[in-house]
PDB file of C-alpha atoms and ligand atoms in Angstrom:
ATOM      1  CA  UNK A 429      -1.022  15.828  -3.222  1.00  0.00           C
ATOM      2  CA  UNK A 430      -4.162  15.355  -0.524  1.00  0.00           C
ATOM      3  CA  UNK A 431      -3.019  15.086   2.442  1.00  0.00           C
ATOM      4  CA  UNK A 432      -5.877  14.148   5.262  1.00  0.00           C
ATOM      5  CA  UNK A 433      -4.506  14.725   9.030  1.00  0.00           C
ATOM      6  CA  UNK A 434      -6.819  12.219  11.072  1.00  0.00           C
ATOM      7  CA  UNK A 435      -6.853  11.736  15.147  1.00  0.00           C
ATOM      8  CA  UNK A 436      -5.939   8.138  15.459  1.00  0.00           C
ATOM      9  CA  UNK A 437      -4.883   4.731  13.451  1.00  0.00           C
ATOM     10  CA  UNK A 438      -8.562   3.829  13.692  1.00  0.00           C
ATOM     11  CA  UNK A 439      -9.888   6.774  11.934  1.00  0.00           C
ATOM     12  CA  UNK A 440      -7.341   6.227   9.467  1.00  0.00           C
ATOM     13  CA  UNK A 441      -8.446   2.631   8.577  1.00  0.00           C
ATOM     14  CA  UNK A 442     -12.033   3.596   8.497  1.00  0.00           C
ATOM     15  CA  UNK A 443     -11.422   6.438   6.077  1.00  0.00           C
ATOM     16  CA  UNK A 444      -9.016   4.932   3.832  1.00  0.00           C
ATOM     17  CA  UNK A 445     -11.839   1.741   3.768  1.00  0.00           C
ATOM     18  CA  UNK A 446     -14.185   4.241   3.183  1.00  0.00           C
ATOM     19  CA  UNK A 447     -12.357   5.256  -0.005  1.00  0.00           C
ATOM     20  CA  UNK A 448     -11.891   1.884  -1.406  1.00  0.00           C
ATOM     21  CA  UNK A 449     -16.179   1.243  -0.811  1.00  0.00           C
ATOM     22  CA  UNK A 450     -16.463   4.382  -2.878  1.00  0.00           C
ATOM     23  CA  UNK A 451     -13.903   3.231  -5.807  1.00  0.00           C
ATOM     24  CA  UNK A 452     -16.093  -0.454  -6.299  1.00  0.00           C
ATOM     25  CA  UNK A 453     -19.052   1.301  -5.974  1.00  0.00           C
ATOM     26  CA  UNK A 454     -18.317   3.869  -8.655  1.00  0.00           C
ATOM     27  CA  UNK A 455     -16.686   0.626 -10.881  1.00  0.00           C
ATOM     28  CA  UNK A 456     -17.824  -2.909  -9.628  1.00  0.00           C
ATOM     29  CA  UNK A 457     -14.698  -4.604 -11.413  1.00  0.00           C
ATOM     30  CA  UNK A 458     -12.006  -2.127 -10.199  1.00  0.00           C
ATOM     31  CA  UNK A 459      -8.601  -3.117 -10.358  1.00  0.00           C
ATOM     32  CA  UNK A 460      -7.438  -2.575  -7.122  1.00  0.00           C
ATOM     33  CA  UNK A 461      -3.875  -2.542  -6.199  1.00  0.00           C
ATOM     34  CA  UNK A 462      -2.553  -3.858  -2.321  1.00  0.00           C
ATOM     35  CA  UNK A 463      -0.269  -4.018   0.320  1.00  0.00           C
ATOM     36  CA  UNK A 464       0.953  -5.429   3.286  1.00  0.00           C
ATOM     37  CA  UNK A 465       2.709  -4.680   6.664  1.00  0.00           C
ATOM     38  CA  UNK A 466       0.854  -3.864   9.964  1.00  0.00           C
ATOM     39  CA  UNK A 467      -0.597  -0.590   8.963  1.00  0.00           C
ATOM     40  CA  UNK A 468      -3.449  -2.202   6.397  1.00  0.00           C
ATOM     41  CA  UNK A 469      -4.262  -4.214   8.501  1.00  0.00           C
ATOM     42  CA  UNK A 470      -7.190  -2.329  10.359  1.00  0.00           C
ATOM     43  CA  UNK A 471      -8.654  -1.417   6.613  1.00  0.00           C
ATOM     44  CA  UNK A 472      -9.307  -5.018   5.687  1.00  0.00           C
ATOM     45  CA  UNK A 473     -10.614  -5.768   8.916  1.00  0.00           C
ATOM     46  CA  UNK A 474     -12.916  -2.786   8.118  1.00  0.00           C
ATOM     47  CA  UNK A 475     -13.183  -3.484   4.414  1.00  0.00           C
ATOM     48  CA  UNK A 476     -14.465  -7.560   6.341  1.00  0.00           C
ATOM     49  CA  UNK A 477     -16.965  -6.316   7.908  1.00  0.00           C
ATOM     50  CA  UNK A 478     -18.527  -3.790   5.125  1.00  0.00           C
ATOM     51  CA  UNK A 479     -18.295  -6.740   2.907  1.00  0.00           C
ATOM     52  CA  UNK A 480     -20.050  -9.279   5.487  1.00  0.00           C
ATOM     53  CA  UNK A 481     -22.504  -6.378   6.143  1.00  0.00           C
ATOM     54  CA  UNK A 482     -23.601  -6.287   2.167  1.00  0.00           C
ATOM     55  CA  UNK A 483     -22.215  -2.760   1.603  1.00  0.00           C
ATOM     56  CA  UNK A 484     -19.320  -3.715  -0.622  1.00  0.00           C
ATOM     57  CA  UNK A 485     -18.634  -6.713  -3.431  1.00  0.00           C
ATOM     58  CA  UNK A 486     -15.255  -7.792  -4.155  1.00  0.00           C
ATOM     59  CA  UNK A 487     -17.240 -10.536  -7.131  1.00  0.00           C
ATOM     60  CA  UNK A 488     -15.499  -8.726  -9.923  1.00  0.00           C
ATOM     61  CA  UNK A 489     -12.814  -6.796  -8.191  1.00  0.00           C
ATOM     62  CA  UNK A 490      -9.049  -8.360  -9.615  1.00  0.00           C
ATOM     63  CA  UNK A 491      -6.244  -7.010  -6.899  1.00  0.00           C
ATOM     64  CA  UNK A 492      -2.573  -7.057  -7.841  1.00  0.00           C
ATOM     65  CA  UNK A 493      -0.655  -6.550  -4.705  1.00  0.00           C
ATOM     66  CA  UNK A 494       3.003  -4.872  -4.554  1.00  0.00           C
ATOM     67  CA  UNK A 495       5.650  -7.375  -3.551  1.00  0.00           C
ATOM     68  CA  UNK A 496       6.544 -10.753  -2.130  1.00  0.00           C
ATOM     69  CA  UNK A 497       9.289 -12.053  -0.403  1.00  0.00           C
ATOM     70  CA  UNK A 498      11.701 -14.025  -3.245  1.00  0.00           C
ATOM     71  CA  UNK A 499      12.341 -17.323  -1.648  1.00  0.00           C
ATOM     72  CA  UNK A 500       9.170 -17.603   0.311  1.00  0.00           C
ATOM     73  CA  UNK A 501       6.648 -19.916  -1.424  1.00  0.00           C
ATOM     74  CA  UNK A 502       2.762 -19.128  -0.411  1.00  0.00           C
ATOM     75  CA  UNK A 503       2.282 -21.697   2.093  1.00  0.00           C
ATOM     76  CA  UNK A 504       5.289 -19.890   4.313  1.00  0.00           C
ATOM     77  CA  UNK A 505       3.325 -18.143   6.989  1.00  0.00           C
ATOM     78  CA  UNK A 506       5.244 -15.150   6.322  1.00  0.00           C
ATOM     79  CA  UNK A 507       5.164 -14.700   2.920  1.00  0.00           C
ATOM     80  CA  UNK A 508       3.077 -11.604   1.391  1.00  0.00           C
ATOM     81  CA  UNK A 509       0.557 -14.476  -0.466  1.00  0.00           C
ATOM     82  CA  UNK A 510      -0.315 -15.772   3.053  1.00  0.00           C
ATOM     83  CA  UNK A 511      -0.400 -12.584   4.782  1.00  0.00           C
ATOM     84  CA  UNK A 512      -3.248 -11.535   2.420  1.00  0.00           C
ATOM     85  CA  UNK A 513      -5.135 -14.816   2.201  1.00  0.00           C
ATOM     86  CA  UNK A 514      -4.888 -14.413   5.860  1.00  0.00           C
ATOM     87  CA  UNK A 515      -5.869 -10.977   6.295  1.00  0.00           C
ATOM     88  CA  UNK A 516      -8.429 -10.152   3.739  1.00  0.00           C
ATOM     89  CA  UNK A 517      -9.125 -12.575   1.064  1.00  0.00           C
ATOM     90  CA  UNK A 518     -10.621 -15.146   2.521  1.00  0.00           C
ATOM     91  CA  UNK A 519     -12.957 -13.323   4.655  1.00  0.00           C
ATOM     92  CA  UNK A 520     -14.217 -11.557   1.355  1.00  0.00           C
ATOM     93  CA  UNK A 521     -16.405 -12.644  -1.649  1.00  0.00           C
ATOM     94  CA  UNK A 522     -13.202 -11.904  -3.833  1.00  0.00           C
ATOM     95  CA  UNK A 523     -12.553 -14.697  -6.778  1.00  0.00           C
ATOM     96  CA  UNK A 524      -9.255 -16.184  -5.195  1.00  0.00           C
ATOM     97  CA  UNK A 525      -8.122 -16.702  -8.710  1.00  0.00           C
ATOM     98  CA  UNK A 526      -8.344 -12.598  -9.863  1.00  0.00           C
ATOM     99  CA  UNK A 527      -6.161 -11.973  -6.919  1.00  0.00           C
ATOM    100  CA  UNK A 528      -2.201 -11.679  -7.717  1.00  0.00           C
ATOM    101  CA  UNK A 529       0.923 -10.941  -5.420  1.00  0.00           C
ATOM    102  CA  UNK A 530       4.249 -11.467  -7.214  1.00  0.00           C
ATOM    103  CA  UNK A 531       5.608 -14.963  -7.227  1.00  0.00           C
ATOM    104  CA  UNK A 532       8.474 -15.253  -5.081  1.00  0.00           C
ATOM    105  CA  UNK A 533       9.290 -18.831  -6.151  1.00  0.00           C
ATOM    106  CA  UNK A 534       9.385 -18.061  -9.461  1.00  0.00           C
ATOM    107  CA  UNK A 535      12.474 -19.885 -11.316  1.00  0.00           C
ATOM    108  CA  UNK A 536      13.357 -16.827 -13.416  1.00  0.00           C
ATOM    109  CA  UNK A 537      12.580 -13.904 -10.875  1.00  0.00           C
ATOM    110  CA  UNK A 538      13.187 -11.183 -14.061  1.00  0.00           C
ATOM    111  CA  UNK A 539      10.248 -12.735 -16.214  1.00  0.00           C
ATOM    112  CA  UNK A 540       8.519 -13.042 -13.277  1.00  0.00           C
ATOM    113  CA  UNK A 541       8.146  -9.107 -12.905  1.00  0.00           C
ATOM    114  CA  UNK A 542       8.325  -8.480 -16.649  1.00  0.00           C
ATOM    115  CA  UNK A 543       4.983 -11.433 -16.416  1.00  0.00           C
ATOM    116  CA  UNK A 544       3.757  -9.288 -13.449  1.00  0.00           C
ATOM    117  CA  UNK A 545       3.629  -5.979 -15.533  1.00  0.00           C
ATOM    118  CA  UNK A 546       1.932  -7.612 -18.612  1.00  0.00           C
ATOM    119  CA  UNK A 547      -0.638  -9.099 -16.180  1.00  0.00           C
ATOM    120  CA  UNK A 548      -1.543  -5.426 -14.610  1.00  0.00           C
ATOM    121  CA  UNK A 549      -1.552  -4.038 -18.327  1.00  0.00           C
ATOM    122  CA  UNK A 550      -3.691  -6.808 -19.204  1.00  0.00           C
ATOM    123  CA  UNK A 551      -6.605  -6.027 -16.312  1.00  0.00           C
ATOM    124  CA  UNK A 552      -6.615  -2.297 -17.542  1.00  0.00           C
ATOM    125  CA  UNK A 553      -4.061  -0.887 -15.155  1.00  0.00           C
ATOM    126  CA  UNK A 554      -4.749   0.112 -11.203  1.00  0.00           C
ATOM    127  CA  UNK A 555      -7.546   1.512 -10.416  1.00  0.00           C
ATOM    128  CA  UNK A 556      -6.715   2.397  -6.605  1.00  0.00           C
ATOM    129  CA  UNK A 557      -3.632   1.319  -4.880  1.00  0.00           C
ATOM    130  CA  UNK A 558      -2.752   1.544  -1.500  1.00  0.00           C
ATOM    131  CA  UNK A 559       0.511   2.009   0.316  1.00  0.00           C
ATOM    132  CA  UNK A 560       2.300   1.791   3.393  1.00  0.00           C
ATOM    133  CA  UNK A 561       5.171   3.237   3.991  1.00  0.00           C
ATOM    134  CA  UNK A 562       9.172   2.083   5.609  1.00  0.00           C
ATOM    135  CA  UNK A 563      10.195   4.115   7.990  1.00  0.00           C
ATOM    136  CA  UNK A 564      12.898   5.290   5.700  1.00  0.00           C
ATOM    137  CA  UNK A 565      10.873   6.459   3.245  1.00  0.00           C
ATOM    138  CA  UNK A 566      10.419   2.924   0.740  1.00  0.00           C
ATOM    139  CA  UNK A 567       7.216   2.026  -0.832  1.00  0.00           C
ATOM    140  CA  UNK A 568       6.326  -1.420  -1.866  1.00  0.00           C
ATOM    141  CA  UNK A 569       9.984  -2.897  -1.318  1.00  0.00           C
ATOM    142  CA  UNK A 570      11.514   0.091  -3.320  1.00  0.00           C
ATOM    143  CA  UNK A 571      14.211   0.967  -0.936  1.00  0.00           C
ATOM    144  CA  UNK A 572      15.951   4.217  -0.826  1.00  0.00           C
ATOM    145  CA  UNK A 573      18.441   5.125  -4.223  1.00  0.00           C
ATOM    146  CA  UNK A 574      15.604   3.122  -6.314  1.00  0.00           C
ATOM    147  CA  UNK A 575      14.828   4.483  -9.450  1.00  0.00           C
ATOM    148  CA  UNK A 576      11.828   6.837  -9.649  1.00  0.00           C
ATOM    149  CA  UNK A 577      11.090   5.412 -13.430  1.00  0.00           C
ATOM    150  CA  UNK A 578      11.656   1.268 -12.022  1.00  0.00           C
ATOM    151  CA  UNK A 579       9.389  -1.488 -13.323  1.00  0.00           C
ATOM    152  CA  UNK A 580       8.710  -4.584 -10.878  1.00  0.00           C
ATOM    153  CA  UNK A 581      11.687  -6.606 -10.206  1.00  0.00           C
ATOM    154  CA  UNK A 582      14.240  -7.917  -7.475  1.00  0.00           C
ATOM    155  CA  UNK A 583      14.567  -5.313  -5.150  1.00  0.00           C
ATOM    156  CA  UNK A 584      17.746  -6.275  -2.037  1.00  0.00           C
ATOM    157  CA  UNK A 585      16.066  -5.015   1.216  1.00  0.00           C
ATOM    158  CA  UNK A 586      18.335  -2.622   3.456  1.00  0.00           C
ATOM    159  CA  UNK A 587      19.380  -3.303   6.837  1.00  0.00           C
ATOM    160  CA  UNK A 588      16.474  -1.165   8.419  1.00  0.00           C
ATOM    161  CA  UNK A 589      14.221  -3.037   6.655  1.00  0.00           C
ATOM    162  CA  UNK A 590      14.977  -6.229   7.699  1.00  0.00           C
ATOM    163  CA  UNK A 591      15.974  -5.322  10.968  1.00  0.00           C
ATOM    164  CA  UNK A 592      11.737  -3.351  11.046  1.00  0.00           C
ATOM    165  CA  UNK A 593      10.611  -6.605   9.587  1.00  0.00           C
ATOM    166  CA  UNK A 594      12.361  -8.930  11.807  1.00  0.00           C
ATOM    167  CA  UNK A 595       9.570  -8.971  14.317  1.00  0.00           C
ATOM    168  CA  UNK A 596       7.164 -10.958  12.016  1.00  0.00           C
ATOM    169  CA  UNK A 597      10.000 -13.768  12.226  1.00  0.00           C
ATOM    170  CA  UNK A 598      10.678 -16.455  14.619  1.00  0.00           C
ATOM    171  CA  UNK A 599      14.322 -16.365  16.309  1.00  0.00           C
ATOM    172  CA  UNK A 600      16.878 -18.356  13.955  1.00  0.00           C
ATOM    173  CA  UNK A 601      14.185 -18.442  11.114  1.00  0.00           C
ATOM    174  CA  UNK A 602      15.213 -17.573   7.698  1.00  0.00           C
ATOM    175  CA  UNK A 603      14.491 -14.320   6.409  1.00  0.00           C
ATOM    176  CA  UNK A 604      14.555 -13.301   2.842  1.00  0.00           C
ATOM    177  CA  UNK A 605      16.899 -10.224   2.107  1.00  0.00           C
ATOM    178  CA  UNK A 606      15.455 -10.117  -1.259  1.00  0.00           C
ATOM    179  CA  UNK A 607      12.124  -9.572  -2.849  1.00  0.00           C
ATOM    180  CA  UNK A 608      10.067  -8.583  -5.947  1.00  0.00           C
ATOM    181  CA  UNK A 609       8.316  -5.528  -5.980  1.00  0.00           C
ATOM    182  CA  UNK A 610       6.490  -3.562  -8.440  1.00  0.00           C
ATOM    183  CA  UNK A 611       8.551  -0.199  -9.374  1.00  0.00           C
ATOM    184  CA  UNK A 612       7.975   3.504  -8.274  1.00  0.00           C
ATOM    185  CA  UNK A 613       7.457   3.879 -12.081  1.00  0.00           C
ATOM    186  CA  UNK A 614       4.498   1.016 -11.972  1.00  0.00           C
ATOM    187  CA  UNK A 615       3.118   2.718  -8.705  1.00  0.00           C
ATOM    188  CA  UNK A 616       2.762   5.839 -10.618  1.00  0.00           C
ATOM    189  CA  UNK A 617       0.477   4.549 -13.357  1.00  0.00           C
ATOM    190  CA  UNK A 618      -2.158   3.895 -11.117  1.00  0.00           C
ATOM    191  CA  UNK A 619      -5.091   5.971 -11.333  1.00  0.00           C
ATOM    192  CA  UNK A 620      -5.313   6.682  -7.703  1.00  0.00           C
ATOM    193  CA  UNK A 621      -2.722   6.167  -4.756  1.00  0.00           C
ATOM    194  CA  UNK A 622      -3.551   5.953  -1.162  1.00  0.00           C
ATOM    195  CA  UNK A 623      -0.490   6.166   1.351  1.00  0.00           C
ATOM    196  CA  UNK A 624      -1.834   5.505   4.904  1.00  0.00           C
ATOM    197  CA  UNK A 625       1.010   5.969   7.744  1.00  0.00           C
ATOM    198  CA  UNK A 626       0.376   6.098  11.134  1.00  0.00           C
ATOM    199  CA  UNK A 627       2.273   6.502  14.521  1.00  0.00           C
ATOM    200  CA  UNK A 628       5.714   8.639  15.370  1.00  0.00           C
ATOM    201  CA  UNK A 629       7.711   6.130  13.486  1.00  0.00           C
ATOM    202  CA  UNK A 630       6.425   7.495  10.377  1.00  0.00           C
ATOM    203  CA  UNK A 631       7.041  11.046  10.936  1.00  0.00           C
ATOM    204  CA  UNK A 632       9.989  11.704   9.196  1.00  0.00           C
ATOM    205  CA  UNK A 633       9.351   9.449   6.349  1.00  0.00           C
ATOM    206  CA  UNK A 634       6.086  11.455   6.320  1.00  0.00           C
ATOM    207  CA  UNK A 635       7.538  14.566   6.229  1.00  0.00           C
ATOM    208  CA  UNK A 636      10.336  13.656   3.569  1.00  0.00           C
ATOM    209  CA  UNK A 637       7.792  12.564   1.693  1.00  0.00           C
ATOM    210  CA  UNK A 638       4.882  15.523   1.413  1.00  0.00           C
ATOM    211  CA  UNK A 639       7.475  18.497   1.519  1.00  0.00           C
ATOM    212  CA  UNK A 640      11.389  17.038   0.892  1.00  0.00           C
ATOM    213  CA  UNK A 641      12.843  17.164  -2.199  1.00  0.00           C
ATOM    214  CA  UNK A 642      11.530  14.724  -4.788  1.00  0.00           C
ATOM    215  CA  UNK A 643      14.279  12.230  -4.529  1.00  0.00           C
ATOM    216  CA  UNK A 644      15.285   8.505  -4.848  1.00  0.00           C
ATOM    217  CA  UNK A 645      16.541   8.709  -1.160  1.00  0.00           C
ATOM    218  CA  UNK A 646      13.089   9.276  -0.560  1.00  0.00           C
ATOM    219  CA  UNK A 647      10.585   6.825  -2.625  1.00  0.00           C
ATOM    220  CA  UNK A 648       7.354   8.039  -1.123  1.00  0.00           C
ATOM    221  CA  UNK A 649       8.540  11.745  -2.504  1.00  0.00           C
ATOM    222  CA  UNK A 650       7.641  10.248  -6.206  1.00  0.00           C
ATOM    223  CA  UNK A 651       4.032  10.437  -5.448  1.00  0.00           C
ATOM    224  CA  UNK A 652       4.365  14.800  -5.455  1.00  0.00           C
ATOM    225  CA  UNK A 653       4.723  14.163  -9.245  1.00  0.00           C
ATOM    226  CA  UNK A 654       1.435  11.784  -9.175  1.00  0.00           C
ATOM    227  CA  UNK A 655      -2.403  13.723 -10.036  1.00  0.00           C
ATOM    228  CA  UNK A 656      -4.608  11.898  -7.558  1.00  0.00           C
ATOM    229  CA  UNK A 657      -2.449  11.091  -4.553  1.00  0.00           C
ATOM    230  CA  UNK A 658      -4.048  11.232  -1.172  1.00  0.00           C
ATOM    231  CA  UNK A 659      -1.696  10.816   2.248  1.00  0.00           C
ATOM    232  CA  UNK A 660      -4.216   9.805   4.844  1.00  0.00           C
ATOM    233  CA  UNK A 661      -2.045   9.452   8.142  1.00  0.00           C
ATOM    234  CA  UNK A 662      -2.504  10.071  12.202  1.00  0.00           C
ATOM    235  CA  UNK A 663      -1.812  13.152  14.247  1.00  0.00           C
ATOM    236  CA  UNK A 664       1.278  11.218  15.190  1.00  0.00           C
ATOM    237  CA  UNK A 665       2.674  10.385  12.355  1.00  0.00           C
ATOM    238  CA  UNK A 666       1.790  14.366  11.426  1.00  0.00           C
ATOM    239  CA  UNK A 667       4.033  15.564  13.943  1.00  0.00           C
ATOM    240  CA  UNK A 668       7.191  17.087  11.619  1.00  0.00           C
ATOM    241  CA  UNK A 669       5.197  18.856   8.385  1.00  0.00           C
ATOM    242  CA  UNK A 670       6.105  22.005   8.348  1.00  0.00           C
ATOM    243  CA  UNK A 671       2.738  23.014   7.253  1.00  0.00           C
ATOM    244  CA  UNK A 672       0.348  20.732   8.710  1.00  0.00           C
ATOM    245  CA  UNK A 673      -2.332  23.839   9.506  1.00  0.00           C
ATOM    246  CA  UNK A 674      -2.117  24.541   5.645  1.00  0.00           C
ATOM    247  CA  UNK A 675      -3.096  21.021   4.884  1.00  0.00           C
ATOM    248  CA  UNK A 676      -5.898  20.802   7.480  1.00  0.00           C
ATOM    249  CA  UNK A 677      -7.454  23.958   6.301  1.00  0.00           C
ATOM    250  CA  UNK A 678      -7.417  22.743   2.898  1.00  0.00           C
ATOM    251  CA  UNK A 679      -9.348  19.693   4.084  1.00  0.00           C
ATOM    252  CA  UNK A 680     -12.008  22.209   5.665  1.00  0.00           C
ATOM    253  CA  UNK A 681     -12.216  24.392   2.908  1.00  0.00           C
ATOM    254  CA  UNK A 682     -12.888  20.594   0.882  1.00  0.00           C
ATOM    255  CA  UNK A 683     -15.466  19.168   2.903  1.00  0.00           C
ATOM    256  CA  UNK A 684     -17.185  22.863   2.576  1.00  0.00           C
ATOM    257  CA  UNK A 685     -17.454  22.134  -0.773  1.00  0.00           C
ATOM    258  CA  UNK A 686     -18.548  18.325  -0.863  1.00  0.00           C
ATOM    259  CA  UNK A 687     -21.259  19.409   1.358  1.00  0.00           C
ATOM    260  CA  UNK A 688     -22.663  22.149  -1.018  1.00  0.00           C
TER     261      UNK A 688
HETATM  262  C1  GLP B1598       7.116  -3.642   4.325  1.00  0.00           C
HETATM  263  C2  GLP B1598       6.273  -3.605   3.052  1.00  0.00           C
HETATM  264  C3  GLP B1598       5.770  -2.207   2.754  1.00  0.00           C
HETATM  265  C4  GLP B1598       5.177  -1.584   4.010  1.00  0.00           C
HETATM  266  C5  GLP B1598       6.242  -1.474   5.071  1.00  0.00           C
HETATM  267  C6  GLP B1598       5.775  -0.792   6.350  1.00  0.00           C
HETATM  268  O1  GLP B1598       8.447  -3.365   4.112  1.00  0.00           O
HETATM  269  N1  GLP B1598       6.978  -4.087   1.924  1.00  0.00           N
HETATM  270  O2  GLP B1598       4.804  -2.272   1.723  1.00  0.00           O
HETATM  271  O3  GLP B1598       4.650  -0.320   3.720  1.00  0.00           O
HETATM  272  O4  GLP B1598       6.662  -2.807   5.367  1.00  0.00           O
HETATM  273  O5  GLP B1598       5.153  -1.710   7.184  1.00  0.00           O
HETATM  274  P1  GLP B1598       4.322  -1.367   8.489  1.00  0.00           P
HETATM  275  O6  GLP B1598       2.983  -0.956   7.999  1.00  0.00           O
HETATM  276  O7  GLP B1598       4.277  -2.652   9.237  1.00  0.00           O
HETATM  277  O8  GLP B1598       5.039  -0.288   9.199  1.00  0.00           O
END
């Protein structure tokens, strides 16, 4: 487990971007695997403008992004489809119709992640997938006591969740308690993960997750068993490792060696 201690939110969009550049330029028709919340947010606005200034192509890029609302159909301005069309897609040169997020309308919500799985099979598998991460520790919308080994499926959201979520909502306006996500044990067979986190809020997840036990209390904590994780998070969100000197030495001791 990488784990890259950066000043601010800013630097941590521009280095995580930076990453995903590298990944399509290395493999034009990566698979690349997404997510959403507030904290990607400065990435695709960064992965925009590297794309408007020539320096990346999305042309044969396919994404598969981790989770949807169930019960929110595309066209809701708050569902996961829009948020993304919103946010990244259609600023990009991306092929609208290689880009999937799980459909939360779907009449049979089980064969709709058991259809999700065979569809990330089918592109190869993810290349590079990026995470947030809930304050209490949940990737995608695996929330704490989720299986470590789960495959993408309904997934009920806890209290903290939708209370942390709320804020995208209008007052009185309905908001899913459900949702399909892909599982911890999907998230693991990408080839690369990349868990941004920024701000105090994320401390202790951040902590539980890089040196806690691995446990289903703690979803993130999965990714200690992954080979090519990399936690890229702010000095804030930094603020309860134990051994956050270790992990910035490391990084010198790492860029000595990219540079020779
Ligand atoms: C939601 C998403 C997660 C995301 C989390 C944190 O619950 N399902 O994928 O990581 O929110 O969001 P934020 O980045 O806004 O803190």
């Amino acid at each position: 487990m990488r784990v890259v201690i950066l000043k601010d939110a800013q630097a941590v969009a521009h280095y995580g971007a930076q990453l995903f550049v590298k990944q399509i330029a290395q493999k034009p028709a990566s698979v690349l695997g997404l997510a959403t919340g507030s904290t990607p947010v400065n990435l695709y606005k960064e992965l925009i403008k590297a794309n408007k200034a020539g320096q990346v192509s999305f042309k044969q890029t396919t994404s598969f992004n981790l989770d949807e609302y169930l019960g929110l159909a595309a066209s809701h301005n708050q569902s996961y489809r829009y948020f993304m069309n919103e946010q990244l897609f259609n600023h990009i040169d991306i092929n609208i119709k290689n880009t999937h997020v799980p459909n939360g309308m779907h009449p049979n919500p089980k064969q709709a992640g058991s259809d999700y799985e065979q569809a990330i099979t089918h592109a190869g598998g993810i290349d590079l997938q990026l995470l947030g991460i809930g304050r209490n520790g949940h990737i995608g919308f695996n929330e704490p006591s989720s299986s470590l080994a789960s495959r993408t499926r309904v997934k009920t959201l806890t209290q903290a969740t939708i209370d942390d979520n709320a804020r995208f909502f209008a007052e009185n306006e309905y908001q899913p308690e459900l949702s399909i996500t892909m599982g911890i044990g999907t998230i693991m067979e990408s080839k690369q993960v990349l868990l941004l986190a920024t701000g105090e809020s994320k401390a202790d997840a951040i902590a539980a997750t890089v040196e806690g036990p691995i446990s289903a209390m703690c979803p993130a904590s999965a990714l200690q068993m992954h080979q090519d994780a990399i936690i890229v998070i702010d000095e804030a969100a930094a603020t309860k490792l134990t051994n956050k000197d270790f992990y910035q030495f490391i990084e010198k001791q790492q860029r000595k060696l990219e540079t020779d």
